[in-house]
XYZ file of C-alpha atoms in Angstrom:
759
model
C 168.865 67.715 50.644
C 168.549 70.997 52.471
C 169.889 74.154 50.809
C 173.104 75.518 52.277
C 171.858 79.092 52.331
C 168.227 79.934 52.983
C 167.179 83.095 51.226
C 164.222 84.728 52.958
C 164.056 87.930 50.920
C 161.554 87.700 48.067
C 163.215 90.475 46.073
C 166.592 88.788 46.402
C 165.046 85.491 45.347
C 163.496 87.154 42.313
C 166.691 89.011 41.462
C 168.821 85.883 41.807
C 166.448 83.712 39.829
C 165.823 86.367 37.173
C 169.528 87.281 37.187
C 170.501 83.674 36.611
C 168.004 83.380 33.796
C 169.174 86.719 32.378
C 172.837 85.773 32.715
C 172.318 82.411 31.078
C 170.229 84.025 28.350
C 172.865 86.703 27.655
C 175.614 84.074 27.803
C 173.799 81.863 25.340
C 173.020 84.861 23.148
C 176.667 86.001 23.244
C 177.922 82.487 22.589
C 175.749 81.982 19.560
C 176.414 85.514 18.346
C 180.180 84.971 18.538
C 179.822 81.592 16.932
C 177.785 83.179 14.191
C 180.361 85.930 13.703
C 183.171 83.397 13.809
C 181.428 81.297 11.193
C 180.812 84.328 9.007
C 184.454 85.440 9.288
C 185.756 81.981 8.491
C 183.292 81.596 5.629
C 184.402 84.971 4.307
C 188.034 83.927 4.713
C 187.339 80.697 2.886
C 185.552 82.579 0.143
C 188.471 84.994 -0.181
C 191.039 82.203 -0.224
C 188.937 80.287 -2.714
C 188.871 83.317 -4.971
C 192.611 83.727 -4.418
C 193.147 80.099 -5.394
C 191.185 80.578 -8.592
C 193.229 83.665 -9.317
C 196.437 81.725 -8.703
C 195.290 78.942 -10.977
C 194.510 81.416 -13.729
C 197.850 83.193 -13.354
C 199.760 79.959 -13.173
C 197.970 78.397 -16.138
C 199.862 80.435 -18.687
C 203.135 80.054 -16.870
C 202.743 76.328 -16.626
C 202.113 76.108 -20.344
C 205.215 78.065 -21.338
C 207.850 78.064 -18.632
C 206.544 76.458 -15.476
C 209.754 76.090 -13.572
C 210.869 79.688 -13.766
C 207.570 81.604 -13.745
C 205.606 79.509 -11.269
C 208.043 79.812 -8.496
C 208.182 83.564 -8.811
C 204.473 83.943 -9.106
C 203.884 81.891 -5.988
C 206.451 83.850 -3.989
C 205.011 87.147 -5.099
C 201.465 86.162 -4.333
C 202.348 84.718 -0.940
C 204.076 87.891 0.073
C 201.469 90.215 -1.316
C 198.483 88.330 0.075
C 200.108 87.332 3.392
C 199.865 83.680 2.494
C 201.528 81.335 4.937
C 202.026 78.520 2.485
C 201.168 78.082 -1.155
C 202.217 74.919 -2.906
C 201.381 72.870 -5.948
C 201.383 69.068 -5.803
C 201.618 66.782 -8.761
C 199.627 63.579 -9.023
C 202.218 61.659 -7.065
C 202.011 64.050 -4.112
C 205.338 65.721 -4.842
C 205.556 69.416 -4.132
C 206.460 70.915 -7.459
C 206.137 74.541 -6.503
C 206.068 76.280 -3.099
C 206.810 79.617 -1.547
C 208.902 77.672 0.931
C 211.983 76.541 -0.869
C 212.730 73.761 1.607
C 209.567 71.914 0.605
C 210.324 71.714 -3.095
C 210.580 68.161 -4.307
C 209.320 66.594 -1.119
C 206.503 64.110 -1.299
C 203.577 64.512 1.062
C 202.163 61.536 2.857
C 198.559 60.545 2.349
C 198.044 60.865 6.114
C 199.129 64.456 6.047
C 196.503 67.036 6.923
C 196.484 68.426 3.404
C 196.196 64.998 1.793
C 193.432 63.633 3.996
C 190.969 65.784 2.175
C 191.072 63.534 -0.892
C 192.864 60.438 0.384
C 190.542 59.420 3.226
C 190.068 56.142 1.368
C 192.425 53.961 -0.664
C 190.980 55.353 -3.860
C 191.427 59.130 -3.984
C 188.216 61.060 -4.459
C 188.132 64.416 -6.131
C 185.855 66.681 -4.055
C 184.404 69.666 -5.737
C 182.537 71.200 -2.756
C 184.692 73.803 -1.063
C 183.517 72.747 2.389
C 185.009 69.342 1.750
C 188.334 70.869 0.650
C 188.797 73.193 3.598
C 190.805 72.351 6.675
C 191.492 74.336 9.809
C 194.395 73.343 11.965
C 197.085 74.673 14.220
C 200.696 75.058 13.348
C 203.518 73.792 15.464
C 203.799 77.300 16.875
C 200.135 77.192 17.895
C 198.854 79.518 15.178
C 195.458 78.807 13.762
C 195.686 78.139 10.030
C 193.202 77.695 7.210
C 194.068 75.508 4.276
C 192.248 74.980 0.999
C 193.112 72.222 -1.394
C 192.108 73.016 -5.002
C 192.488 70.301 -7.645
C 194.298 71.164 -10.861
C 192.263 69.527 -13.601
C 193.515 68.292 -16.927
C 192.395 70.581 -19.735
C 192.645 70.122 -23.464
C 195.329 72.749 -23.622
C 197.379 70.752 -21.151
C 197.369 67.651 -23.295
C 198.729 69.605 -26.322
C 201.097 71.820 -24.459
C 204.535 72.525 -25.797
C 206.192 72.195 -22.391
C 204.897 68.798 -21.451
C 202.353 66.283 -22.291
C 199.438 64.967 -20.273
C 197.218 62.316 -21.698
C 193.520 63.110 -21.956
C 192.557 60.182 -19.756
C 194.149 61.842 -16.726
C 191.559 64.104 -15.232
C 193.502 65.556 -12.303
C 197.019 66.774 -12.805
C 197.713 67.897 -9.257
C 196.523 70.165 -6.516
C 196.998 73.735 -5.348
C 197.258 73.958 -1.580
C 196.940 77.394 -0.019
C 197.366 77.897 3.731
C 196.586 81.227 5.359
C 196.718 82.416 8.948
C 193.475 82.877 10.896
C 195.048 85.115 13.520
C 193.163 88.109 12.224
C 189.920 86.149 12.462
C 190.926 85.026 15.918
C 191.637 88.594 16.908
C 188.302 89.764 15.559
C 186.536 86.949 17.352
C 188.412 87.740 20.553
C 187.411 91.362 20.184
C 183.850 90.330 19.481
C 183.894 88.139 22.546
C 185.157 90.997 24.659
C 182.535 93.310 23.243
C 179.844 90.696 23.784
C 181.064 90.159 27.320
C 181.056 93.862 28.083
C 177.723 94.233 26.354
C 176.357 91.321 28.355
C 177.752 92.803 31.560
C 176.309 96.183 30.679
C 172.918 94.711 29.811
C 173.023 92.519 32.896
C 173.824 95.472 35.133
C 171.239 97.732 33.491
C 168.591 95.028 33.533
C 169.518 94.021 37.081
C 169.245 97.628 38.253
C 165.998 98.091 36.375
C 164.696 94.773 37.655
C 165.788 95.528 41.198
C 164.175 98.956 41.105
C 161.025 97.505 39.561
C 160.920 94.697 42.092
C 161.447 97.141 44.943
C 158.987 99.659 43.539
C 156.325 97.251 42.379
C 156.768 94.257 44.673
C 159.058 94.696 47.684
C 157.774 98.041 48.909
C 154.072 97.202 48.377
C 154.570 93.816 49.988
C 156.250 95.460 52.989
C 153.268 97.770 53.261
C 150.909 94.828 52.920
C 152.896 92.933 55.555
C 152.688 95.974 57.820
C 148.922 96.158 57.259
C 148.487 92.442 57.935
C 150.593 92.862 61.087
C 148.277 95.668 62.172
C 145.264 93.495 61.352
C 146.856 90.737 63.392
C 147.249 93.193 66.279
C 143.619 94.246 66.034
C 143.929 97.480 64.036
C 141.573 96.850 61.163
C 140.859 100.265 59.635
C 144.279 100.784 58.010
C 144.128 101.744 54.345
C 147.540 100.982 52.805
C 149.168 104.237 51.626
C 151.171 104.482 48.419
C 149.733 101.424 46.689
C 147.899 102.840 43.737
C 148.731 99.983 41.413
C 146.005 98.518 39.277
C 147.735 95.165 39.014
C 147.527 92.060 41.171
C 149.427 93.773 44.018
C 146.851 96.562 44.022
C 144.042 94.031 43.953
C 145.772 92.156 46.762
C 145.935 95.400 48.758
C 142.218 95.977 48.233
C 141.526 92.351 49.125
C 143.603 92.634 52.323
C 141.831 95.859 53.255
C 138.456 94.221 52.622
C 139.668 91.221 54.546
C 140.563 93.529 57.432
C 137.084 95.028 57.382
C 135.503 91.590 57.268
C 137.804 90.324 59.996
C 136.925 93.403 62.038
C 133.235 92.666 61.536
C 133.722 89.006 62.367
C 136.034 89.840 65.246
C 133.517 92.332 66.593
C 130.859 89.646 66.427
C 133.255 87.114 67.943
C 134.167 89.574 70.695
C 130.493 90.211 71.316
C 129.815 86.510 71.485
C 132.954 85.972 73.535
C 131.883 88.680 75.980
C 128.393 87.239 75.973
C 129.581 83.715 76.654
C 132.201 84.967 79.073
C 129.490 86.843 80.937
C 127.314 83.763 80.783
C 130.248 81.688 81.968
C 130.984 84.098 84.804
C 127.512 85.313 85.710
C 125.408 82.161 85.523
C 124.067 81.334 88.987
C 125.926 78.045 89.103
C 129.515 76.919 89.391
C 131.373 75.965 86.206
C 134.811 74.378 86.052
C 137.041 72.962 83.327
C 139.139 69.979 84.445
C 141.863 67.853 82.918
C 142.164 64.083 83.181
C 143.821 64.449 86.580
C 140.729 66.355 87.835
C 142.755 69.558 88.168
C 141.062 72.912 87.643
C 142.014 74.556 84.356
C 139.298 77.217 84.344
C 136.423 78.267 86.595
C 133.837 81.035 86.604
C 133.441 83.911 89.049
C 130.708 82.217 91.045
C 133.020 79.282 91.717
C 135.922 81.621 92.482
C 133.927 83.733 94.961
C 132.372 80.757 96.662
C 135.380 78.456 97.054
C 138.434 80.699 96.395
C 140.360 77.971 94.514
C 143.728 78.106 92.780
C 144.426 76.960 89.241
C 145.663 73.385 89.390
C 143.694 72.476 92.531
C 141.888 69.164 92.462
C 138.170 69.584 92.010
C 137.238 67.224 94.821
C 139.367 69.155 97.321
C 138.430 72.599 96.013
C 134.727 72.471 96.780
C 133.918 69.053 98.208
C 136.596 68.944 100.906
C 137.630 65.423 99.874
C 141.044 63.798 99.647
C 140.204 61.722 96.576
C 137.778 61.791 93.711
C 134.166 60.778 94.175
C 133.321 57.106 93.814
C 130.755 57.841 91.108
C 132.512 60.638 89.249
C 130.675 61.987 86.167
C 133.894 63.659 84.956
C 135.622 60.279 84.929
C 132.746 58.783 82.935
C 132.877 61.672 80.471
C 136.588 61.088 79.843
C 135.873 57.364 79.480
C 133.046 57.449 76.930
C 133.055 61.038 75.629
C 129.419 61.625 76.600
C 127.625 64.008 78.924
C 126.679 62.660 82.327
C 124.405 63.760 85.126
C 124.558 63.081 88.834
C 123.322 64.401 92.130
C 125.976 64.715 94.811
C 126.279 65.731 98.412
C 129.223 67.042 100.323
C 130.401 69.312 103.075
C 131.220 72.955 102.468
C 134.368 74.440 103.903
C 132.262 76.055 106.607
C 131.031 72.612 107.674
C 127.518 72.921 106.262
C 126.036 70.128 104.187
C 125.661 70.947 100.509
C 123.879 69.245 97.648
C 124.660 69.654 93.955
C 123.225 68.651 90.642
C 126.214 67.984 88.357
C 126.235 67.924 84.536
C 129.394 67.199 82.561
C 130.343 67.568 78.905
C 133.530 66.695 76.970
C 135.775 69.382 75.446
C 137.562 68.203 72.298
C 140.400 69.547 70.171
C 140.312 69.930 66.392
C 141.224 66.242 65.994
C 138.310 65.114 68.119
C 140.423 64.100 71.112
C 139.003 64.817 74.558
C 141.361 67.286 76.198
C 139.212 68.475 79.110
C 135.808 68.125 80.716
C 133.316 70.857 81.553
C 131.532 70.369 84.862
C 128.541 72.525 85.758
C 127.195 72.269 89.296
C 123.995 73.790 90.594
C 123.696 74.140 94.343
C 120.375 72.555 95.289
C 120.895 72.719 99.044
C 118.056 75.192 99.416
C 115.875 73.087 97.158
C 116.662 70.050 99.270
C 115.647 71.977 102.359
C 112.488 73.087 100.594
C 111.855 69.497 99.546
C 112.127 68.433 103.148
C 109.812 71.269 104.127
C 107.416 70.279 101.350
C 107.569 66.638 102.382
C 106.958 67.637 105.975
C 104.152 69.916 104.855
C 102.789 67.147 102.659
C 102.822 64.764 105.582
C 101.161 67.402 107.722
C 98.474 68.213 105.185
C 97.991 64.541 104.450
C 97.452 64.005 108.142
C 95.032 66.945 108.140
C 93.340 65.549 105.028
C 92.957 62.167 106.653
C 91.783 63.613 109.954
C 89.165 66.010 108.539
C 85.919 64.922 110.196
C 83.961 65.354 106.976
C 84.387 63.126 103.922
C 86.678 64.626 101.278
C 87.030 63.206 97.767
C 89.461 64.087 94.975
C 87.856 63.439 91.586
C 89.182 63.384 88.055
C 87.805 66.518 86.408
C 86.886 64.708 83.188
C 85.646 61.274 84.238
C 84.489 62.108 87.813
C 86.324 59.025 89.038
C 87.519 58.953 92.632
C 91.297 59.423 92.749
C 91.504 59.290 96.527
C 89.531 60.090 99.655
C 90.136 60.555 103.354
C 89.341 58.238 106.231
C 86.135 60.088 107.107
C 84.730 59.183 103.683
C 85.411 55.535 104.413
C 83.738 55.835 107.808
C 80.647 57.659 106.558
C 80.076 55.484 103.488
C 81.271 52.165 105.015
C 83.700 51.481 102.163
C 87.355 50.514 102.084
C 89.745 52.770 100.194
C 90.512 50.215 97.480
C 86.766 49.803 96.922
C 86.383 53.510 96.108
C 89.629 54.213 94.261
C 89.108 54.723 90.511
C 85.367 54.156 90.939
C 82.887 56.708 89.546
C 81.530 59.206 92.040
C 78.033 58.189 90.900
C 78.533 55.030 92.979
C 77.480 57.073 96.028
C 74.229 58.292 94.474
C 70.967 56.291 94.614
C 70.521 56.462 90.849
C 71.851 57.874 87.613
C 69.136 60.538 87.518
C 70.194 62.015 90.846
C 73.847 62.022 89.746
C 72.907 63.584 86.395
C 71.112 66.407 88.228
C 74.200 66.865 90.360
C 76.423 67.059 87.245
C 74.089 69.523 85.532
C 74.642 72.023 88.356
C 78.325 71.234 88.675
C 79.321 74.826 88.070
C 77.779 75.711 91.424
C 80.229 75.405 94.295
C 77.569 74.349 96.818
C 74.986 71.591 96.521
C 72.475 71.282 99.344
C 70.472 68.330 100.615
C 71.609 65.684 98.172
C 70.833 62.040 98.808
C 73.700 59.535 98.892
C 73.859 55.836 99.650
C 76.235 54.007 101.885
C 77.673 50.655 100.889
C 74.775 49.074 102.769
C 72.343 51.124 100.594
C 71.357 53.140 103.639
C 70.228 56.602 102.585
C 71.987 59.657 103.952
C 71.526 63.380 103.335
C 74.591 65.415 102.449
C 75.702 68.904 101.527
C 78.486 68.959 98.931
C 81.073 71.651 98.169
C 82.890 71.334 94.839
C 85.975 73.317 93.832
C 88.559 72.732 91.068
C 92.171 72.583 92.295
C 95.613 71.696 90.949
C 96.738 68.357 92.304
C 100.150 66.851 91.392
C 100.258 68.549 87.996
C 96.673 67.478 87.337
C 93.547 69.570 87.559
C 91.053 67.788 89.807
C 87.873 68.411 91.725
C 87.999 68.716 95.484
C 84.666 67.492 96.807
C 83.847 68.055 100.468
C 80.821 66.222 101.866
C 78.954 67.060 105.064
C 76.654 64.393 106.424
C 73.490 66.279 107.413
C 71.338 63.212 107.966
C 70.978 63.918 111.685
C 70.323 67.577 110.940
C 67.684 66.676 108.371
C 66.029 64.257 110.771
C 66.076 66.910 113.497
C 64.707 69.399 111.014
C 61.969 66.959 110.063
C 61.122 66.587 113.723
C 61.195 70.344 114.111
C 58.991 70.759 111.055
C 56.658 68.117 112.425
C 56.636 69.920 115.739
C 55.884 73.105 113.840
C 53.043 71.317 112.106
C 51.690 70.136 115.420
C 51.969 73.649 116.813
C 50.206 74.935 113.719
C 47.515 72.291 114.111
C 47.139 73.352 117.722
C 46.708 76.954 116.670
C 44.297 75.806 113.952
C 42.216 73.657 116.304
C 39.669 76.383 117.064
C 39.330 77.273 113.419
C 38.972 73.628 112.453
C 36.264 73.201 115.094
C 34.371 76.093 113.565
C 34.898 74.604 110.121
C 33.458 71.264 111.298
C 30.567 72.813 113.266
C 28.706 73.925 110.173
C 28.508 70.505 108.416
C 27.796 68.858 111.758
C 24.987 71.335 112.449
C 23.477 70.652 109.034
C 23.727 66.902 109.570
C 22.241 67.263 113.102
C 19.321 69.325 111.823
C 18.587 66.893 108.982
C 18.833 63.862 111.228
C 16.556 65.481 113.855
C 13.972 66.276 111.171
C 14.000 62.727 109.882
C 13.872 61.334 113.440
C 10.803 63.409 114.335
C 9.023 62.346 111.176
C 9.738 58.731 111.883
C 8.630 59.027 115.514
C 5.344 60.612 114.373
C 4.961 58.054 111.611
C 4.722 60.873 109.192
C 5.547 60.385 105.609
C 8.495 62.434 104.284
C 8.143 63.938 100.898
C 10.409 62.365 98.407
C 11.864 65.692 97.206
C 12.513 66.810 100.788
C 14.192 63.537 101.595
C 16.326 63.795 98.472
C 17.342 67.352 99.385
C 18.207 66.343 102.970
C 20.307 63.417 101.785
C 22.219 65.588 99.322
C 22.917 68.226 101.993
C 24.057 65.553 104.410
C 26.364 64.064 101.743
C 27.807 67.467 100.826
C 28.577 68.375 104.427
C 29.927 64.925 105.182
C 32.285 65.298 102.198
C 33.282 68.708 103.463
C 34.006 67.382 106.933
C 35.910 64.443 105.484
C 37.907 66.814 103.322
C 38.807 68.921 106.342
C 39.788 65.931 108.432
C 41.750 64.350 105.582
C 43.486 67.655 104.981
C 44.356 67.888 108.670
C 45.505 64.292 108.710
C 47.728 64.733 105.648
C 49.094 68.014 106.972
C 49.913 66.550 110.335
C 51.429 63.338 108.979
C 55.199 62.982 109.242
C 56.630 62.953 105.699
C 59.994 63.071 104.008
C 61.168 65.852 101.748
C 59.891 65.282 98.219
C 60.164 67.764 95.386
C 57.559 67.581 92.640
C 55.857 69.776 90.101
C 53.034 71.703 91.772
C 50.755 74.681 91.219
C 51.327 77.587 93.566
C 47.741 78.817 93.204
C 46.271 75.454 94.218
C 48.662 75.099 97.173
C 47.662 78.541 98.506
C 43.974 77.697 98.114
C 44.409 74.432 100.043
C 46.107 76.286 102.861
C 43.375 78.940 102.811
C 40.526 76.404 103.002
C 41.396 75.692 106.635
C 41.202 79.389 107.564
C 38.296 80.600 105.532
C 35.783 80.323 108.404
C 38.248 81.706 110.968
C 38.859 84.756 108.820
C 35.124 85.243 108.291
C 34.502 85.086 112.026
C 37.195 87.756 112.563
C 35.798 89.810 109.688
C 39.113 89.706 107.829
C 38.748 90.415 104.136
C 40.866 88.374 101.697
C 41.754 89.929 98.341
C 42.831 87.450 95.672
C 44.896 88.507 92.634
C 46.036 85.266 91.078
C 47.683 84.841 87.696
C 45.672 82.133 85.950
C 48.570 81.404 83.559
C 51.056 80.999 86.349
C 53.768 78.388 85.511
C 54.249 75.433 87.809
C 57.190 75.158 90.179
C 59.172 72.319 91.754
C 58.731 72.036 95.534
C 57.379 69.850 98.330
C 53.592 70.568 98.319
C 52.995 69.704 101.997
C 55.889 71.804 103.243
C 55.014 74.694 100.959
C 51.435 74.540 102.274
C 52.889 74.727 105.784
C 54.727 77.914 104.767
C 51.531 79.522 103.487
C 49.617 78.413 106.632
C 52.335 79.979 108.834
C 52.184 83.221 106.876
C 48.340 83.312 107.022
C 48.365 82.573 110.784
C 50.894 85.382 111.348
C 48.812 87.743 109.196
C 45.635 86.821 111.115
C 47.297 87.253 114.510
C 48.893 90.592 113.522
C 45.539 91.983 112.343
C 43.770 90.749 115.496
C 46.514 92.231 117.713
C 46.262 95.581 115.978
C 42.511 95.768 116.507
C 42.891 94.690 120.121
C 45.024 97.825 120.526
C 41.967 100.008 119.785
C 42.813 100.550 116.133
C 39.362 99.539 114.983
C 39.310 102.187 112.275
C 41.818 100.212 110.209
C 40.804 97.783 107.494
C 41.144 94.090 108.233
C 42.575 92.741 105.032
C 44.875 90.040 103.694
C 46.007 90.392 100.077
C 47.278 87.377 98.169
C 48.972 88.054 94.812
C 50.667 85.651 92.380
C 52.456 86.709 89.226
C 55.136 85.561 86.797
C 57.980 87.752 85.555
C 61.447 87.025 84.115
C 61.280 83.311 84.869
C 60.291 83.790 88.522
C 56.933 82.850 90.074
C 56.258 85.449 92.764
C 53.830 85.134 95.683
C 53.031 88.204 97.820
C 51.032 87.914 101.055
C 50.269 91.294 102.619
C 48.339 92.134 105.759
C 47.175 95.235 107.564
C 48.455 94.076 110.930
C 50.911 95.573 113.387
C 53.988 95.235 111.184
C 57.514 94.453 112.417
C 59.772 96.904 114.233
C 62.654 97.972 111.983
C 65.147 96.836 114.617
C 63.734 93.305 114.469
C 63.082 92.930 110.762
C 66.516 91.326 110.137
C 65.902 88.805 112.946
C 62.480 87.689 111.824
C 63.688 84.398 110.309
C 65.953 83.436 113.211
C 64.888 80.370 115.217
C 62.876 81.070 118.381
C 62.541 84.752 117.563
C 58.978 86.050 117.898
C 57.219 89.377 118.345
C 54.184 87.725 119.956
C 53.458 87.642 123.642
C 54.894 84.899 125.806
C 52.914 81.717 125.367
C 51.377 82.772 122.070
C 54.184 81.646 119.725
C 57.222 79.339 119.555
C 59.344 81.499 117.232
C 59.826 78.542 114.905
C 57.186 79.209 112.256
C 59.051 81.712 110.128
C 62.393 79.979 110.753
C 60.954 76.688 109.482
C 59.306 78.507 106.599
C 62.620 80.120 105.672
C 64.331 76.705 105.628
C 61.569 75.176 103.490
C 61.718 78.042 100.998
C 65.504 77.831 100.708
C 65.239 74.062 100.433
C 63.005 74.589 97.398
C 65.584 76.829 95.740
C 63.411 79.908 96.293
C 63.829 83.230 98.093
C 61.735 84.881 100.804
C 61.848 88.485 102.001
C 59.748 90.772 104.188
C 59.138 94.501 104.382
C 56.767 96.814 106.219
C 53.938 98.422 104.311
C 53.633 102.229 104.348
C 50.074 102.014 105.830
C 50.954 99.324 108.341
C 51.350 95.614 108.186
C 53.944 93.658 106.268
C 54.345 92.005 102.903
C 56.067 88.659 102.548
C 57.443 88.080 99.040
C 58.321 84.574 97.877
C 60.166 84.007 94.575
C 60.228 80.530 93.014
C 62.131 79.559 89.848
C 59.596 78.392 87.304
C 59.694 74.819 86.100
C 61.371 75.062 82.645
C 59.130 72.358 81.252
C 55.965 74.167 82.279
C 56.569 77.670 80.946
C 53.764 79.169 78.892
C 54.962 81.243 76.015
């Protein structure tokens, strides 16, 4: 049941509730106080009447003994008048009124049911009650007055049984009763006055307490609460630094004020942080480089960020599919619909037409927005325009196709290898053509498949840090040997670091070079022919002389001394060996050979090359100075080709010295100096001459093919070019410079064989 009147004022509620409690308390207090006073007055009245009755009995005792009829009546009248007694009567044992201040009652017999008689005659057998409370009766008269009656028994005494006036046997204990009735109007008046005083006192106390309570409530509760309400209103409006004025209480209200103020500070701090985060997220929402919308279940726009607003200029309530996709209905595969259906985030890639007619592509991500009960109330859709990326993808795909076409059409073999396992990931068509393989036969196969053996591949791997590898030997599928140059470079390939290996087939070049080297050898042999003839003339002359001597002795039948014959045979053998050595050397030098690197001694190779020229240099009076390091480490090179280099350098030195002396510079020394030394891991060979030298303008061209400083017909211009190629092929360096006193010095630097270093 709803209350009829709703009280919204706290002070009024407190005053009413406290007032009711106060009123009831005062009422109860007044009621019990009046009752207590009433009881005390009545008890006092009873006590007074009881004393009066005893007095009457004492006065009447003597009169009843001597002259009861005359004295008793007078005594009772006098006492009733003097003591304002309403009724005073004496009953005998039969209930007859013997004496009374009311003459009309004399002689009448009272009924047992009468008010006065009920005290003792409640039962059939009368009971004499001694307790005054049991003998008192309060009743109203016919006129409505409140009366108090006390019935006192008149007991039989010894004097009564021997009295002169009458006789009462001893066995009778009660002779009669004295009934005294007095008015209680004075008590009623006092009680009425007391009630009025209590009422006025209660009203006075109620008013005073109500005023005090109201003032206290207003001062201690209502006013502070109004101030607290005002402060909370200000806090609610965003004004947090408001210290409540006038509340200096140290009670709960004061503590509440402090708590509200602290709450305001904390709310301000939290609100500041929330505002910061709100601004942050609002800025993120508005400034992110993508479109963000919030949609309801009907796909209508509830919210959208600035990017979306600037790009599509929508209105709140527009359908998403018409706002930026220019559609009349939702997409067939709508991620927002799926989000509303299952409450999960969804992703999709969509295409559409912008309002300007251009084709657009989006990546769409959705997420559900739920209320506090967990119900999905909206969906957040974030779209990233990937139109440019799509264009770039097309460009990349086109570029990929283009570069793939370039990759496949490169005339040289190109391999892509795994950087860790050296397995072939892919290769171009030229690799298949050169090596006679099919692509599936090479894919995922080790690159060592193309090498003639594991040792060659191991050497290749050891020098893998070098970008260029020259003159390596590979095998085709048919095991045919080919010569290749290889370039290796690490690259990033489809998120994987790989090795890009470019191969150049130089087999034809190597064969041409071999032919050129062979031609150079033949040219060298041609230039050496005169010197070789001189070298062979001496042993042939010795053999001719010895054979002629033996022939003459035989023709003359002369005996040849055994010692002479032994000497001749030894000389012939020595010179035959020398001639054989020269011819074998020439034959080996002129033989066509393949490139073969092996461990050799530089000193021995120079000496072999010099053996062919020793007689030629003697004939031309050219002095040779040798400064060879006996502890020279060995090197790795092709001995025949390196010998060809030294022969070319010695021929050039010889010709330069001869040319200089032909130019009337006979005062100069004819000298070739050969020096070998080892320093910092490099075996160095220096061949110096005292010839014509090289013009400074031509010194940088000296190793170019077909370049020569000799006269026409005296040189091919290939010697130094071939020598340069052989030196580089051996991993060595060659340089030339003019000497201060004329002539040039060729310096060759070879890396020493690590296994042959002498500590």
